CSV table of C-alpha atoms in Angstrom, one decimal:
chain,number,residue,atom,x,y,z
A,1,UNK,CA,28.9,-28.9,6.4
A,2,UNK,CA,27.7,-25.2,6.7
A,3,UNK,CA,28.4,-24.5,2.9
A,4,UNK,CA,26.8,-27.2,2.3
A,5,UNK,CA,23.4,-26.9,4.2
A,6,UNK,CA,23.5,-23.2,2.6
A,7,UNK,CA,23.7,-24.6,-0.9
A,8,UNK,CA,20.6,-27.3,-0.1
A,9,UNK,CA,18.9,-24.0,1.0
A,10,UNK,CA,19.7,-22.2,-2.0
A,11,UNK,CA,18.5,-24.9,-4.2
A,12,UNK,CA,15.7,-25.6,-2.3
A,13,UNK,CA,14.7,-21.4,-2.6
A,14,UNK,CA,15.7,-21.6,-6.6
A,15,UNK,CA,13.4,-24.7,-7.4
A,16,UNK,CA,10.2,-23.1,-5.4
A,17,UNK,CA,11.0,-19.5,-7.3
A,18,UNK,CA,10.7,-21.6,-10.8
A,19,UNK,CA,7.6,-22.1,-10.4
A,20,UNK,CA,6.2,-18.8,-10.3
A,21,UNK,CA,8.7,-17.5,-12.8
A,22,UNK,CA,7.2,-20.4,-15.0
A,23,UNK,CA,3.6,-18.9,-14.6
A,24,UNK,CA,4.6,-15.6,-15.7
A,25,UNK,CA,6.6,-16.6,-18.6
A,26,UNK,CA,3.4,-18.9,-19.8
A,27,UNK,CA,1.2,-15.7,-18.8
A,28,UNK,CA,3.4,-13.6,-21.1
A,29,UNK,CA,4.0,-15.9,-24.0
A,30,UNK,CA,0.0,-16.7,-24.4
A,31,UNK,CA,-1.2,-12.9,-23.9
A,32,UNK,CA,1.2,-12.7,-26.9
A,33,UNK,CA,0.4,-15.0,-28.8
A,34,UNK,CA,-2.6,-17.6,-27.7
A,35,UNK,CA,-5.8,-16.7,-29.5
A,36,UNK,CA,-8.5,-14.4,-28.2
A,37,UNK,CA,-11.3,-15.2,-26.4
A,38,UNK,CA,-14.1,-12.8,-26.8
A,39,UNK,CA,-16.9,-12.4,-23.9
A,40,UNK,CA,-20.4,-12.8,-24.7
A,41,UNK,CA,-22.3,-9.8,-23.8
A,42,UNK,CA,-26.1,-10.3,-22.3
A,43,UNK,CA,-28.4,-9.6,-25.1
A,44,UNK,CA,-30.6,-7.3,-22.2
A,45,UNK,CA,-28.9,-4.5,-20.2
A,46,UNK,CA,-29.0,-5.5,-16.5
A,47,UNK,CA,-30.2,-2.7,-13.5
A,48,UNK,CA,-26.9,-1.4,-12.2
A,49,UNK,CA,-26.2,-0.3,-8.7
A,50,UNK,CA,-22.6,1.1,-9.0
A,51,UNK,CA,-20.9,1.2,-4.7
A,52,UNK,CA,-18.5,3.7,-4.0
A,53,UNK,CA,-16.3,3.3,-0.9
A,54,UNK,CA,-14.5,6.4,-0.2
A,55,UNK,CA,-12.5,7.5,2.9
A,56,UNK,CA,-11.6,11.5,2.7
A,57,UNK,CA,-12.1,11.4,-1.4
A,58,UNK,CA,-13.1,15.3,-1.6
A,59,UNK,CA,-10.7,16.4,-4.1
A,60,UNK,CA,-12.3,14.0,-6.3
A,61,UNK,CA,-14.9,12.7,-5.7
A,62,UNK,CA,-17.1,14.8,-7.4
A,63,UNK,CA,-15.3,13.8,-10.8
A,64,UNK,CA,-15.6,10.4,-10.3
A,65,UNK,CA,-19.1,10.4,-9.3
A,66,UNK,CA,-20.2,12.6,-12.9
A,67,UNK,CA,-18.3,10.1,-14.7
A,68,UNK,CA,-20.0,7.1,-13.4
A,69,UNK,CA,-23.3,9.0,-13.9
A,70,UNK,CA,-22.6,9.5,-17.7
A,71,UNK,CA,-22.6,5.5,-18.3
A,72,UNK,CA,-26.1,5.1,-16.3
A,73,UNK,CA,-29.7,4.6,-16.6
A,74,UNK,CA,-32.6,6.2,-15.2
A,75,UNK,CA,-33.3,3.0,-13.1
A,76,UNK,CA,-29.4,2.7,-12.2
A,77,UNK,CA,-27.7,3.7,-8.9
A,78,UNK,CA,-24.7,5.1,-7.6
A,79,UNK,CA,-23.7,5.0,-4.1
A,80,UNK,CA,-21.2,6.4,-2.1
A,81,UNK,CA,-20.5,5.2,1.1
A,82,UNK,CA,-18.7,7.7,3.1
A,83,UNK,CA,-16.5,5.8,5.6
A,84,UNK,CA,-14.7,7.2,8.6
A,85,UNK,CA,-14.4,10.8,6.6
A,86,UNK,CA,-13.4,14.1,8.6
A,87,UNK,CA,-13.8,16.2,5.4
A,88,UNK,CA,-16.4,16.5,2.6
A,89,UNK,CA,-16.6,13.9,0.4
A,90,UNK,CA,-20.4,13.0,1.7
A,91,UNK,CA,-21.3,16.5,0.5
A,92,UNK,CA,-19.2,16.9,-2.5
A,93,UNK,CA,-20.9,13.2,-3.8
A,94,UNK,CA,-24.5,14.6,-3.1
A,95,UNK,CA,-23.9,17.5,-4.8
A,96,UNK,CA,-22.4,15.5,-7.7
A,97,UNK,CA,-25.8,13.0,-7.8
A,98,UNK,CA,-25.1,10.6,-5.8
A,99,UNK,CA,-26.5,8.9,-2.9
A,100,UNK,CA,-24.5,8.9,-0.2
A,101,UNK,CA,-24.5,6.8,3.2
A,102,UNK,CA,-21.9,7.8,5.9
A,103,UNK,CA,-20.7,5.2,8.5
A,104,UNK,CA,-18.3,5.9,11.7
A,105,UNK,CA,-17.0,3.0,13.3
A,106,UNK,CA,-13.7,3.7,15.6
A,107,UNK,CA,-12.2,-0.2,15.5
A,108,UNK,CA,-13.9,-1.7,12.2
A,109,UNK,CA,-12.5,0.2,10.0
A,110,UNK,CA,-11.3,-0.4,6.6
A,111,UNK,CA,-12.6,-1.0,2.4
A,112,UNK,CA,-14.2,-4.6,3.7
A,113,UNK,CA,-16.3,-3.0,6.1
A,114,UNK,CA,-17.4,0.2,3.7
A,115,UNK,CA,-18.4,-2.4,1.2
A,116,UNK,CA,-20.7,-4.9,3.5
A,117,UNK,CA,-22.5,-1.5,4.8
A,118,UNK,CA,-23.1,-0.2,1.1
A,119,UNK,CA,-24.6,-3.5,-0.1
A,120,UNK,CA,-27.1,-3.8,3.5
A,121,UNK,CA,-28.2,0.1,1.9
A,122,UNK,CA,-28.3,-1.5,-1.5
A,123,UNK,CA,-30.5,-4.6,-0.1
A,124,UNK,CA,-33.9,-2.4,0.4
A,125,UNK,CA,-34.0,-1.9,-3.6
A,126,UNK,CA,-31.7,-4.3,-4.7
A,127,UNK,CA,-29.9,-4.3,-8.4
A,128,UNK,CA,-29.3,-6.8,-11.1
A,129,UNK,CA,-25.9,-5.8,-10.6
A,130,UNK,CA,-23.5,-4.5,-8.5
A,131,UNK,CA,-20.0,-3.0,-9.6
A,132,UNK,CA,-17.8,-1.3,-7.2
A,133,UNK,CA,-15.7,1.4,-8.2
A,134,UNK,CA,-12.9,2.9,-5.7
A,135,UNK,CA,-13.1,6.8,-5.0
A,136,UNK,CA,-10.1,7.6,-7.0
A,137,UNK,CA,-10.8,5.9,-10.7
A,138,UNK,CA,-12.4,6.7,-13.6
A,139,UNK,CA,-14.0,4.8,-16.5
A,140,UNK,CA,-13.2,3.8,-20.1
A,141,UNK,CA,-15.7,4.1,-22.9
A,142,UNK,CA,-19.2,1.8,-21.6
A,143,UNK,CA,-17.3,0.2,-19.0
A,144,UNK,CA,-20.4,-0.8,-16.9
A,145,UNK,CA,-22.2,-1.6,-19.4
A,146,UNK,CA,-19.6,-4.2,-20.7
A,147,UNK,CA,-18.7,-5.9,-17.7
A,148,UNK,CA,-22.3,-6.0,-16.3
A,149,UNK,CA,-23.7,-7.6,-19.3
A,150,UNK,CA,-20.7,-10.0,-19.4
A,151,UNK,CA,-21.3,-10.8,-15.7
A,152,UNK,CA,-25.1,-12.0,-16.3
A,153,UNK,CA,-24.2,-13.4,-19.4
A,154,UNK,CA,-21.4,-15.9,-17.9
A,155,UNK,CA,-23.2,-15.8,-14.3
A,156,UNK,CA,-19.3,-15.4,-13.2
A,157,UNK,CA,-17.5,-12.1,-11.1
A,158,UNK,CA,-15.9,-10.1,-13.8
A,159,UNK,CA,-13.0,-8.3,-13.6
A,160,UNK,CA,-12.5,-5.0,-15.6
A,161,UNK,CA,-8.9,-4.4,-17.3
A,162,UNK,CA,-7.4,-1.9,-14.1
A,163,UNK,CA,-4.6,0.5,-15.1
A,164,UNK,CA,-2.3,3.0,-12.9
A,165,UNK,CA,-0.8,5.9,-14.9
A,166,UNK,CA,2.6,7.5,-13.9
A,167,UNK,CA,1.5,11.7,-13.3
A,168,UNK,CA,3.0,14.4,-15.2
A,169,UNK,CA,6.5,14.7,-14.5
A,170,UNK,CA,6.8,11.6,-12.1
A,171,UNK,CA,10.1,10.6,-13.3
A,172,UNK,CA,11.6,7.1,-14.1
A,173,UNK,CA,10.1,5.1,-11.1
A,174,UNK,CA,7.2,5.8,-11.1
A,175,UNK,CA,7.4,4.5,-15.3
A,176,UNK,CA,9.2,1.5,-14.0
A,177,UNK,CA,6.0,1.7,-11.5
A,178,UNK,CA,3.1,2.0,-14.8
A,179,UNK,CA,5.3,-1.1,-16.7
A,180,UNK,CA,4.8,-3.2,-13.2
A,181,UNK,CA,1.4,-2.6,-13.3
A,182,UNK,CA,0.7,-3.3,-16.6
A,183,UNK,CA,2.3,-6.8,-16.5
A,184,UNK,CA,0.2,-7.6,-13.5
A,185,UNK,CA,-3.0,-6.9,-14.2
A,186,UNK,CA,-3.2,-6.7,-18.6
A,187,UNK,CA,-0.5,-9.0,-19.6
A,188,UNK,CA,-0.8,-11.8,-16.9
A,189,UNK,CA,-4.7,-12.1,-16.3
A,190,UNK,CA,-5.0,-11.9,-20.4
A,191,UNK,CA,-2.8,-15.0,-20.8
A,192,UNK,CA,-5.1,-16.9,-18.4
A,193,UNK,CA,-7.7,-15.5,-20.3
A,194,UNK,CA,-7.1,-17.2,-23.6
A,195,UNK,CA,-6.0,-20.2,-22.0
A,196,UNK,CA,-9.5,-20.0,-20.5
A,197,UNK,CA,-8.6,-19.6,-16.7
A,198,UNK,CA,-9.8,-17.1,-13.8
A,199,UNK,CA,-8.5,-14.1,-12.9
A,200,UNK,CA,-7.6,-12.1,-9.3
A,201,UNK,CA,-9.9,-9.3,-8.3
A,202,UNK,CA,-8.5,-6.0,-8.6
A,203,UNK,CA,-10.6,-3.7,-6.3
A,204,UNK,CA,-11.8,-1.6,-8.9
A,205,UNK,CA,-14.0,-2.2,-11.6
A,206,UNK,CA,-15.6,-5.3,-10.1
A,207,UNK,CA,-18.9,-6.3,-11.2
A,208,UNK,CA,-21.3,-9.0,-9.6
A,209,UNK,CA,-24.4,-10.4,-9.6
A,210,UNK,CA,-26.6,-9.1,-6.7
A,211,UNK,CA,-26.5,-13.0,-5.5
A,212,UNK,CA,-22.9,-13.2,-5.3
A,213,UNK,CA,-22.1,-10.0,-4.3
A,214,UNK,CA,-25.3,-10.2,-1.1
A,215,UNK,CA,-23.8,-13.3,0.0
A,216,UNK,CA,-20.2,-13.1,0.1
A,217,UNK,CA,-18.3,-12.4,3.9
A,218,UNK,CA,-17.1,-8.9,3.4
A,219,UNK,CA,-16.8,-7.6,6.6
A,220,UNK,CA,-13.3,-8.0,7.3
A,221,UNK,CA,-10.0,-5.9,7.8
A,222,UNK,CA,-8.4,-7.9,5.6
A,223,UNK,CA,-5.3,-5.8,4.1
A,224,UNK,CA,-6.2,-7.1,0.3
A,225,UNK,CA,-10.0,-7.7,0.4
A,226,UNK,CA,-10.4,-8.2,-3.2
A,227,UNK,CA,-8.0,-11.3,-3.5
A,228,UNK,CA,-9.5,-13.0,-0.2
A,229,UNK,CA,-13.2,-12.1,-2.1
A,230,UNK,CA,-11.7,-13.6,-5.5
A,231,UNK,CA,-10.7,-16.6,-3.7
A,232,UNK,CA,-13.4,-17.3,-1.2
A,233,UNK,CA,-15.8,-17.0,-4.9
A,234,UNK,CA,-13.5,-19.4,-7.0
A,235,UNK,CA,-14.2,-22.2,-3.9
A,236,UNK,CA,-17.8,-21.2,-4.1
A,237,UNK,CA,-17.5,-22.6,-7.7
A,238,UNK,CA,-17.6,-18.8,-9.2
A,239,UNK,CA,-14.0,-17.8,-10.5
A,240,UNK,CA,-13.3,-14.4,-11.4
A,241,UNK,CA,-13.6,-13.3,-15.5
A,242,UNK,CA,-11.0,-11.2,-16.8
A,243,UNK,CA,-12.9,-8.5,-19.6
A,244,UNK,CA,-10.3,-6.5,-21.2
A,245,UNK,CA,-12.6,-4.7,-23.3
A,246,UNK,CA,-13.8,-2.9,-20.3
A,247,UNK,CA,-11.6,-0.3,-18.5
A,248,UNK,CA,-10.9,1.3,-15.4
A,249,UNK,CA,-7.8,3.6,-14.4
A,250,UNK,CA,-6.4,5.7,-11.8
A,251,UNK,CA,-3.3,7.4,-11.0
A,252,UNK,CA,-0.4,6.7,-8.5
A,253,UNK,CA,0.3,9.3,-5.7
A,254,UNK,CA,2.3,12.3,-6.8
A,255,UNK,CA,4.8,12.2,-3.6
A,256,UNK,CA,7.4,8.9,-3.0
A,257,UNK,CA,6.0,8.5,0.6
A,258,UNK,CA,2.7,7.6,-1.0
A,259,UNK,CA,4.1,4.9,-3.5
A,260,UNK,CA,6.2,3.8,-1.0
A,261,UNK,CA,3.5,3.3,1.5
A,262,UNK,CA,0.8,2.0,-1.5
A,263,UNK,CA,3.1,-1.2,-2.7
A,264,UNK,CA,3.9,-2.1,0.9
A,265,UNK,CA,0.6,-2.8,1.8
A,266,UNK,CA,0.1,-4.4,-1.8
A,267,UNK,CA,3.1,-6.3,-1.2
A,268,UNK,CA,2.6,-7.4,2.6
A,269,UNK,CA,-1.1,-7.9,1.5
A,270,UNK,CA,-0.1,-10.4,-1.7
A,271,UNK,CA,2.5,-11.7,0.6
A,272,UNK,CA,-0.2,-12.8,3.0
A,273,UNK,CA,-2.5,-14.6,0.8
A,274,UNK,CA,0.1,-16.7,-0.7
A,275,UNK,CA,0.5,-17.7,2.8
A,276,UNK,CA,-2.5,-18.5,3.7
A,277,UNK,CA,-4.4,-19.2,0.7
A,278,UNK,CA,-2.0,-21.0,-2.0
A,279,UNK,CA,-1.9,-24.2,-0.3
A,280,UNK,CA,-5.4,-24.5,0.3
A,281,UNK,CA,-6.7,-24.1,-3.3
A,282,UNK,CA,-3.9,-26.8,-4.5
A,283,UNK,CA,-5.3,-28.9,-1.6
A,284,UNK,CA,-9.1,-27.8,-3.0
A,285,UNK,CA,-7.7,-28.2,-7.2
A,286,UNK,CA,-6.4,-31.8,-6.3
A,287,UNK,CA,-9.6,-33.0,-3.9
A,288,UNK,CA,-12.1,-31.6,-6.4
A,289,UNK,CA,-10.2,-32.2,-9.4
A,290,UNK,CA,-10.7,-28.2,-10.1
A,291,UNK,CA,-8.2,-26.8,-13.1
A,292,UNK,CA,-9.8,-23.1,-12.1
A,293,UNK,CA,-8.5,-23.6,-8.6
A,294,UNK,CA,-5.2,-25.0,-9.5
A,295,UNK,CA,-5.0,-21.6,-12.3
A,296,UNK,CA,-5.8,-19.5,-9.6
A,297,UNK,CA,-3.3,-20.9,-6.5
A,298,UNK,CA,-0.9,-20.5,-9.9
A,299,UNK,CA,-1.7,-17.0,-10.1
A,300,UNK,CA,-1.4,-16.2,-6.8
A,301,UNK,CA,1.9,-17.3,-5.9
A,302,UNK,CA,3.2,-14.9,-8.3
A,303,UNK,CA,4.8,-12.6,-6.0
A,304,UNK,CA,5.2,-8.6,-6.9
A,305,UNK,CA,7.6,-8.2,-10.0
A,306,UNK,CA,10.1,-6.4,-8.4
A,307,UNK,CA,10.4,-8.7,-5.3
A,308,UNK,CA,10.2,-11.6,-7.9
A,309,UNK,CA,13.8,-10.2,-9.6
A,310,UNK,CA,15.1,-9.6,-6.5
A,311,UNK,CA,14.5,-12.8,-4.9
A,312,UNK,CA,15.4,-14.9,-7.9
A,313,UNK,CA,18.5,-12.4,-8.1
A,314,UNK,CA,19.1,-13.0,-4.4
A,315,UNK,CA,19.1,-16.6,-4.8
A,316,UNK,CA,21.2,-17.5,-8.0
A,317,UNK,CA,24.0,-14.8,-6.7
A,318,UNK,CA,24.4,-16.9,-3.2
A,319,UNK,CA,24.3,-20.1,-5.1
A,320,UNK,CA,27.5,-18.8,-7.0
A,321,UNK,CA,29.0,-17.0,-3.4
A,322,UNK,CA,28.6,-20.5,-2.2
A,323,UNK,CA,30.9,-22.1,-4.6
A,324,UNK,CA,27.8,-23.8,-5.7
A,325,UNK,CA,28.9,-23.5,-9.7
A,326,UNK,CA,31.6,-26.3,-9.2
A,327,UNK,CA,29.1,-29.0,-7.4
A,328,UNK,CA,27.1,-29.8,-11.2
A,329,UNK,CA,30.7,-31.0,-12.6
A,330,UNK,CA,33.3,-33.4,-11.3
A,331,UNK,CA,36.1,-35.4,-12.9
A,332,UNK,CA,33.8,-36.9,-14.3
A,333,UNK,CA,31.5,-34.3,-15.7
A,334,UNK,CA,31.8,-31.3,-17.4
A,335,UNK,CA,35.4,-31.2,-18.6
A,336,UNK,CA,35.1,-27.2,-18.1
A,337,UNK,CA,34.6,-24.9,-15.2
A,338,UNK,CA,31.1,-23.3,-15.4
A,339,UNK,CA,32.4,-19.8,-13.7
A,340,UNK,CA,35.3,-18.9,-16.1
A,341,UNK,CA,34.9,-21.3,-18.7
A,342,UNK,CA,38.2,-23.0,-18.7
A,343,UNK,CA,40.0,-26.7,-18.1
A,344,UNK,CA,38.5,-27.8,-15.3
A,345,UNK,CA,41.9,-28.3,-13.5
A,346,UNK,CA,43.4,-25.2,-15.0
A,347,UNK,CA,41.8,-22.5,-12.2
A,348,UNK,CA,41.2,-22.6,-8.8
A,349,UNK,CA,37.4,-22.6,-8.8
A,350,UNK,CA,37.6,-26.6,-11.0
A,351,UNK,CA,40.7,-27.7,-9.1
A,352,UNK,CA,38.8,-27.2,-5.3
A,353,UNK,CA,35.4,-29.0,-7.1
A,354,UNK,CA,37.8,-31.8,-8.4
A,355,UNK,CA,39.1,-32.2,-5.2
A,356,UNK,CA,36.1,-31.9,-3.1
A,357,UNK,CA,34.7,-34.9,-5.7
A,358,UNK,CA,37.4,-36.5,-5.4
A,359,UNK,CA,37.6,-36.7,-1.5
């Protein structure tokens, strides 16, 4: 009765895992091969603010600001808030150009709460458009130009292409690391793309119209804050845009405690809006008849690729430890046992399902 409770269990944890292996294997197949959609651009170029949260950025910062500051406008901004730093990144971004706000906050602390203070700075002269940037990436080619036009052209959040490189001499993880990264967040969002569906936000490389951006709830210790703000926009009737042509990238930490510490959070965080979120926009998809919503719960329960594997790996090898492999065939099904391939009645794996069918 045990073994067979398992099994149910089993099955039951194999039919929910098809579902988001299905999603990633029409993701793959239509970034392949669906045909492209192209973004229209806005014919005029939109007042940028560009926001900067940073947290103890100083060996970067400064690069990060001047690169920004190449793809601006006189009437353009970029603004750095520095949150909860002990060193000099305020400084080090002045020095580069940028304005700079500092805020100190011992319990509210985190990226949400950065953000919601840059945009109350950003409210006194407020832009066309506002793109947030993290502290650590740097920009393709007219990256803020692209995705800000885009964003006033469809009226939509759009989502820049966001890329982690392996460093110099990282060694084979942190490749198997880069290959993760790239199926998440080029090959997967592009194949919603041409089928015409929304996309997650990424964190970096996020641009928004000063009315979407000034009224969403950002304030919050959330441990992903760009999926919750993703989702909380696609309810509001404002799904996130993928744009591929535009690019951001960054680089993963040089030492294995700081991967290691990196996709746990990204991992607990995902982990914790397919909780909490999933069922909701299938419950919002079905009420409103929504195919955006129902794309994007889709999206989302699409767990981390390497806890995909091992889950789906997980599963399939305690459906055979169970003696599961037997159950599909009887005496009066498959003539041949599914483990070893011979007579059903010729090795001991067909001769106990024959006569467990049988009694």
């Amino acid at each position: 009765m045990i073994i067979v409770l398992l099994q149910m269990m089993l099955l039951a944890g194999l039919v929910l895992l098809a579902v988001p292996v299905l999603v990633l294997l029409v993701q793959v197949l239509c970034a392949r091969w669906a045909a492209p959609r192209s973004a229209a651009l806005s014919a005029t170029r939109p007042r940028i603010a560009v926001l900067v949260p940073a947290h103890n950025e100083a060996g970067g910062i400064g690069e990060v600001v001047a690169g920004i500051r190449r793809q601006l406008l006189a009437a353009d901004r970029v603004l750095v808030v520095a949150d909860n730093c002990s060193d000099h990144t305020a400084h080090i971004a002045r020095e580069a150009g940028a304005e700079v706000t500092e805020r100190f906050h011992d319990e509210l602390r985190g990226k949400g709460y950065a953000l919601d203070h840059g945009i109350r700075q950003l409210a006194e002269d407020a832009p066309d458009v506002v793109i947030i940037v993290d502290a650590d990436c740097y920009l393709g080619a007219q990256a803020l130009e692209t995705i800000a036009r885009t964003c006033v052209q469809s009226n939509r959040p759009v989502q820049a292409l966001y890329l982690m490189h392996a460093p110099e001499g990282g060694g084979p993880m942190r490749k198997i690391a880069e290959f993760a990264w790239l199926v998440k967040n080029l090959v997967r969002p592009l194949g919603f793309q041409k089928l015409g569906q929304p996309c997650q936000l990424m964190g970096t490389g996020m641009a928004f119209t000063w009315q979407q951006i000034s009224q969403a709830n950002l304030a919050t210790g959330h441990i992903v804050e760009d999926m919750k703000l993703g989702v909380d926009l696609a309810e509001a009737g404002q799904p996130p845009l993928f744009c591929p042509e535009a690019m951001v990238y960054s680089f993963f930490p040089s030492s294995d405690s700081g991967v290691s510490t990196q996709r746990t959070r990204w991992e607990h965080g995902h982990l914790s809006v397919i909780q909490s979120y999933v069922p909701r926009l299938l419950g919002g998809a079905v009420t409103h008849r929504n195919a955006a919503l129902a794309a994007l719960a889709l999206d989302l329960s699409v767990p981390p690729l390497a806890l995909l594997v091992m889950l789906v790996v997980l599963a399939w090898g305690g459906m055979r430890l169970s003696g599961w492999h037997g159950a599909w065939y009887g005496p009066c099904c498959w003539p041949a046992c599914w483990w070893c391939r011979s007579p059903s009645r010729s090795c001991w794996h067909g001769r106990a399902m024959v006569a467990r069918s049988s009694a």
